PDB file of C-alpha atoms in Angstrom:
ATOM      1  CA  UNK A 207      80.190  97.472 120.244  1.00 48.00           C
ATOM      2  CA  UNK A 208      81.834 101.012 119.785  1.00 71.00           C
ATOM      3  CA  UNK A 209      85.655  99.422 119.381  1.00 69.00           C
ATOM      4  CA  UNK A 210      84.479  97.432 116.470  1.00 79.00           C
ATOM      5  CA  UNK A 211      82.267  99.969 115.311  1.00 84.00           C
ATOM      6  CA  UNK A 212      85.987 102.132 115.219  1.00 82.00           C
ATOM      7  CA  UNK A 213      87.980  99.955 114.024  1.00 85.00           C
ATOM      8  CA  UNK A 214      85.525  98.956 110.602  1.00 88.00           C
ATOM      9  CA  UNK A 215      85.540 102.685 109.951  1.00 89.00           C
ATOM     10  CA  UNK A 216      89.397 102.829 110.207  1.00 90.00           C
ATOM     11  CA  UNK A 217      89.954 100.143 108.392  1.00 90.00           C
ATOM     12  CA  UNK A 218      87.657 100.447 105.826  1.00 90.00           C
ATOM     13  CA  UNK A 219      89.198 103.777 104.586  1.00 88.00           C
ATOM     14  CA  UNK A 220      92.914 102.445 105.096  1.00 87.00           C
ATOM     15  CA  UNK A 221      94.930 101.253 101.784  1.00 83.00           C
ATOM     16  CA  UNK A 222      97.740  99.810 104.168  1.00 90.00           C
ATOM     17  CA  UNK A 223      98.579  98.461 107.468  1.00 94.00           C
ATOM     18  CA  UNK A 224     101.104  97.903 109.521  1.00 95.00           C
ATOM     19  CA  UNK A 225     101.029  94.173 110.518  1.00 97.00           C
ATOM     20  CA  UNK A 226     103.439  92.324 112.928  1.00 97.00           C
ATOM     21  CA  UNK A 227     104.343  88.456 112.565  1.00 97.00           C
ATOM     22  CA  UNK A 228     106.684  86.723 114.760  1.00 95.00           C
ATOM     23  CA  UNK A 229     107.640  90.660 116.162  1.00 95.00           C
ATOM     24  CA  UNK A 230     108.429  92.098 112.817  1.00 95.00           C
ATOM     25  CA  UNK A 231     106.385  95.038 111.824  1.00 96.00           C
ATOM     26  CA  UNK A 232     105.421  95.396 108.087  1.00 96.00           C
ATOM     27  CA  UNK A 233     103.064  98.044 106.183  1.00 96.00           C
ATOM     28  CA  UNK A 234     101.191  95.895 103.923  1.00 95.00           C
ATOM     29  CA  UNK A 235      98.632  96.666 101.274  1.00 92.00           C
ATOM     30  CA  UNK A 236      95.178  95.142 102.445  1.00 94.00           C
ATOM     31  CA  UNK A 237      91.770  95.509 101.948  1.00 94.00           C
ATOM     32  CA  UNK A 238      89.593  95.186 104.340  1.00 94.00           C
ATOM     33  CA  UNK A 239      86.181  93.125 103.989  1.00 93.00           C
ATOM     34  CA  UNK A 240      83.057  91.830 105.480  1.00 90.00           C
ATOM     35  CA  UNK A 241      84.935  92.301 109.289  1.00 91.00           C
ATOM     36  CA  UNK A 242      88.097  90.960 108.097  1.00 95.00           C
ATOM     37  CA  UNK A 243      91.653  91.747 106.640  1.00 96.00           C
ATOM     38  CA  UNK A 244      92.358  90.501 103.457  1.00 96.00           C
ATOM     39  CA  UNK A 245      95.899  90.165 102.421  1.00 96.00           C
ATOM     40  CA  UNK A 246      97.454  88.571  99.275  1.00 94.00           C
ATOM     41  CA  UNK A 247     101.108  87.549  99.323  1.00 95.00           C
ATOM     42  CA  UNK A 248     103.361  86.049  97.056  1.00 92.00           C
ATOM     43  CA  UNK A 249     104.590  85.817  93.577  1.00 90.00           C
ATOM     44  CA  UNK A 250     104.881  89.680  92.320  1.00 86.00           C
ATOM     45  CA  UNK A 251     102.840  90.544  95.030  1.00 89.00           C
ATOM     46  CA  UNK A 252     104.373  92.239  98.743  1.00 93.00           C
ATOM     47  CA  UNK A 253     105.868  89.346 100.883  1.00 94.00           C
ATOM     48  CA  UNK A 254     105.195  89.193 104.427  1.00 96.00           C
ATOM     49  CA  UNK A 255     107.464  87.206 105.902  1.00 95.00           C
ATOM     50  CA  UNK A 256     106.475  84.537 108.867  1.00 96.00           C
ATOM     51  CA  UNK A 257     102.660  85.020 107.724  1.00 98.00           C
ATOM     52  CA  UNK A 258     100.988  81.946 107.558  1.00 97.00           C
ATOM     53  CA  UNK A 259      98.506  79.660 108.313  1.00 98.00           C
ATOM     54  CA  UNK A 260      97.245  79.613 112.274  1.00 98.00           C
ATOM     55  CA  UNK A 261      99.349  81.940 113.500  1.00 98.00           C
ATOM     56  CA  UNK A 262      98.744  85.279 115.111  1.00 97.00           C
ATOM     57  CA  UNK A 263      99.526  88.616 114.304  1.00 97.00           C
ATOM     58  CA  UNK A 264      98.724  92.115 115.099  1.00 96.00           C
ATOM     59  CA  UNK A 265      97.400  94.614 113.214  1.00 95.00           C
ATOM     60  CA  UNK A 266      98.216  98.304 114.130  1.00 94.00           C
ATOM     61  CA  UNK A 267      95.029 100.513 113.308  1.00 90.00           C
ATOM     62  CA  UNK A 268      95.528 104.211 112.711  1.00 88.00           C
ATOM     63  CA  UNK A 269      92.844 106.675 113.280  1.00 84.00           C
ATOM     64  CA  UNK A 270      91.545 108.220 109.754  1.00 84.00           C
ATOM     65  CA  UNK A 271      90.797 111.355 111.046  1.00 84.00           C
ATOM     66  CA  UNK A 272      94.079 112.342 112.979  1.00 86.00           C
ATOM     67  CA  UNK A 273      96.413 109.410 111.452  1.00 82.00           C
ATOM     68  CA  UNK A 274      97.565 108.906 115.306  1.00 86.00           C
ATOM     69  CA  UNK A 275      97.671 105.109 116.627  1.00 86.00           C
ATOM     70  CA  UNK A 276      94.658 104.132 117.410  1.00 86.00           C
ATOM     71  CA  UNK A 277      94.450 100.665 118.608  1.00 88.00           C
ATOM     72  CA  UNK A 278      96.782  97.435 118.322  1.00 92.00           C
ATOM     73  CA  UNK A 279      94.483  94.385 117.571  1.00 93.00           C
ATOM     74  CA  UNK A 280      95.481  90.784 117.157  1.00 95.00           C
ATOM     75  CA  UNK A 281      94.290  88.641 114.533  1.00 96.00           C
ATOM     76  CA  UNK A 282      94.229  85.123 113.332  1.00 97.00           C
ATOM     77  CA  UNK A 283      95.494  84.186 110.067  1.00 98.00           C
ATOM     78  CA  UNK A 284      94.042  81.710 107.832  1.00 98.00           C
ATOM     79  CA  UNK A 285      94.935  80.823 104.411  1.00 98.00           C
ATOM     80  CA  UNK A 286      92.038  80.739 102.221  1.00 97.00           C
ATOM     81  CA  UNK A 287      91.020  79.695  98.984  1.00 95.00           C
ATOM     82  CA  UNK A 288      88.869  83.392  98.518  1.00 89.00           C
ATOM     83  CA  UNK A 289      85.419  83.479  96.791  1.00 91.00           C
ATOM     84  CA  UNK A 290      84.772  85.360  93.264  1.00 93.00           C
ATOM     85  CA  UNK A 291      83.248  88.152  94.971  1.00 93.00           C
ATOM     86  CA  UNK A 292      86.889  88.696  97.431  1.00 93.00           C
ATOM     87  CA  UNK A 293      88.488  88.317  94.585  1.00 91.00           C
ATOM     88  CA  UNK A 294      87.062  90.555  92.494  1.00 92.00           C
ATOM     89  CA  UNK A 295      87.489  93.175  95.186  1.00 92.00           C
ATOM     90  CA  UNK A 296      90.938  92.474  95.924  1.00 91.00           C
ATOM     91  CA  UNK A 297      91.053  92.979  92.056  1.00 88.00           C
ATOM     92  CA  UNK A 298      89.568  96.219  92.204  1.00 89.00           C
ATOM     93  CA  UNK A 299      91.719  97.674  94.950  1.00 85.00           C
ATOM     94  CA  UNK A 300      94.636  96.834  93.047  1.00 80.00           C
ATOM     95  CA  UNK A 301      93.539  99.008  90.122  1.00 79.00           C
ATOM     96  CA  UNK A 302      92.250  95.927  88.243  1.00 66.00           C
ATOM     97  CA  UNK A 303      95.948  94.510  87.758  1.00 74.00           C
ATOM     98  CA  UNK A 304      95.967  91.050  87.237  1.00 78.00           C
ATOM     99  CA  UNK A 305      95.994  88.861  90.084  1.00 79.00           C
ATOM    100  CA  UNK A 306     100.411  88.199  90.814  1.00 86.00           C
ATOM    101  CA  UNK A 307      99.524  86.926  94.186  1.00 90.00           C
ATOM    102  CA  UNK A 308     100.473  83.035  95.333  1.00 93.00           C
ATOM    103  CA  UNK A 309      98.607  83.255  98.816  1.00 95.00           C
ATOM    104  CA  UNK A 310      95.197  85.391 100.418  1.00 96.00           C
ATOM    105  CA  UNK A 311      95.341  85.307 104.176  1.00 98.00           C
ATOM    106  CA  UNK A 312      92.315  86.141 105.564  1.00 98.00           C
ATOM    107  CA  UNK A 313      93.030  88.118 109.393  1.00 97.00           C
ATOM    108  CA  UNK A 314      90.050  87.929 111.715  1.00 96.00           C
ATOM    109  CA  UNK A 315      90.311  90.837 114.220  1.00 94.00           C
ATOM    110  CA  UNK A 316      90.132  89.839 118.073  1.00 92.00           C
ATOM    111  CA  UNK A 317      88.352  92.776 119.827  1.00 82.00           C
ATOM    112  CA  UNK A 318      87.748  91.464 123.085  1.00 82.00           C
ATOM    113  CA  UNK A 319      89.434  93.376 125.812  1.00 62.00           C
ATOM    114  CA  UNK A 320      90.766  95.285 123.600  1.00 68.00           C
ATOM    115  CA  UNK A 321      91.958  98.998 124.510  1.00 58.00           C
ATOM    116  CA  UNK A 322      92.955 101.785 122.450  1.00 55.00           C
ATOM    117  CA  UNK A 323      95.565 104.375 122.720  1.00 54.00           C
ATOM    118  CA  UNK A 324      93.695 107.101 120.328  1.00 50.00           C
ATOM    119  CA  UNK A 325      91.241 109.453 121.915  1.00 44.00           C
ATOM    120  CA  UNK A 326      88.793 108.038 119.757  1.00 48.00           C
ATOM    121  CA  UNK A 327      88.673 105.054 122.188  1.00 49.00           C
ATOM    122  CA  UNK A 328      89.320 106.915 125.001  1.00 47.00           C
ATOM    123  CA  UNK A 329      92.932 106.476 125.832  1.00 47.00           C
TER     124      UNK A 329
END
């Protein structure tokens, strides 16, 4: 599908997000992976306040070629328990600091019926 063909090219060249819980916007630092969001919260890591398990959120997506909005997408959250391999990576984005994170949510993108604003989606 071209949306989700969009959005894993935005997001895979985006260092941060903004991502709404319980209608408060905040730009997180993410990484995203095999057609999810990975965030880690926590301990001397960012806190996200009202993100937890089962709830919903949405994550704004902006376009890497113009930086304009491109799309707002909701997501389910899920704690997880990440494997070696997300770890490692979520390691590597973060310079290879030690892990100071508590919590990895993992936010699975709902693209169905979704629309863009961005002229990359056609809006």
């Amino acid at each position: 599908m071209e949306i989700t063909r969009l959005l894993d090219n935005a997001l895979r060249k985006a260092a941060a997000v903004w991502i709404t819980v319980d209608g408060r916007p905040r730009l997180v630092w993410a990484l995203w992976r095999d057609g999810a969001l990975w965030v880690a919260v926590g301990g001397g890591e960012q806190q996200v306040p009202g993100l937890r398990d089962g709830v919903t959120c949405t994550i704004t997506v902006r376009s890497p070629t113009t930086h304009s909005h491109l799309a707002d997408v909701p997501a389910a959250v899920r704690l997880v328990q990440p494997e070696k391999d997300v770890t490692d990576a979520l390691r590597a984005a973060r310079l290879n600091a030690e892990p100071a994170w508590t919590e990895v949510y993992r936010l699975d993108p709902d693209t169905q019926g979704l629309h863009g604003h961005g002229a990359e989606l056609g809006g």
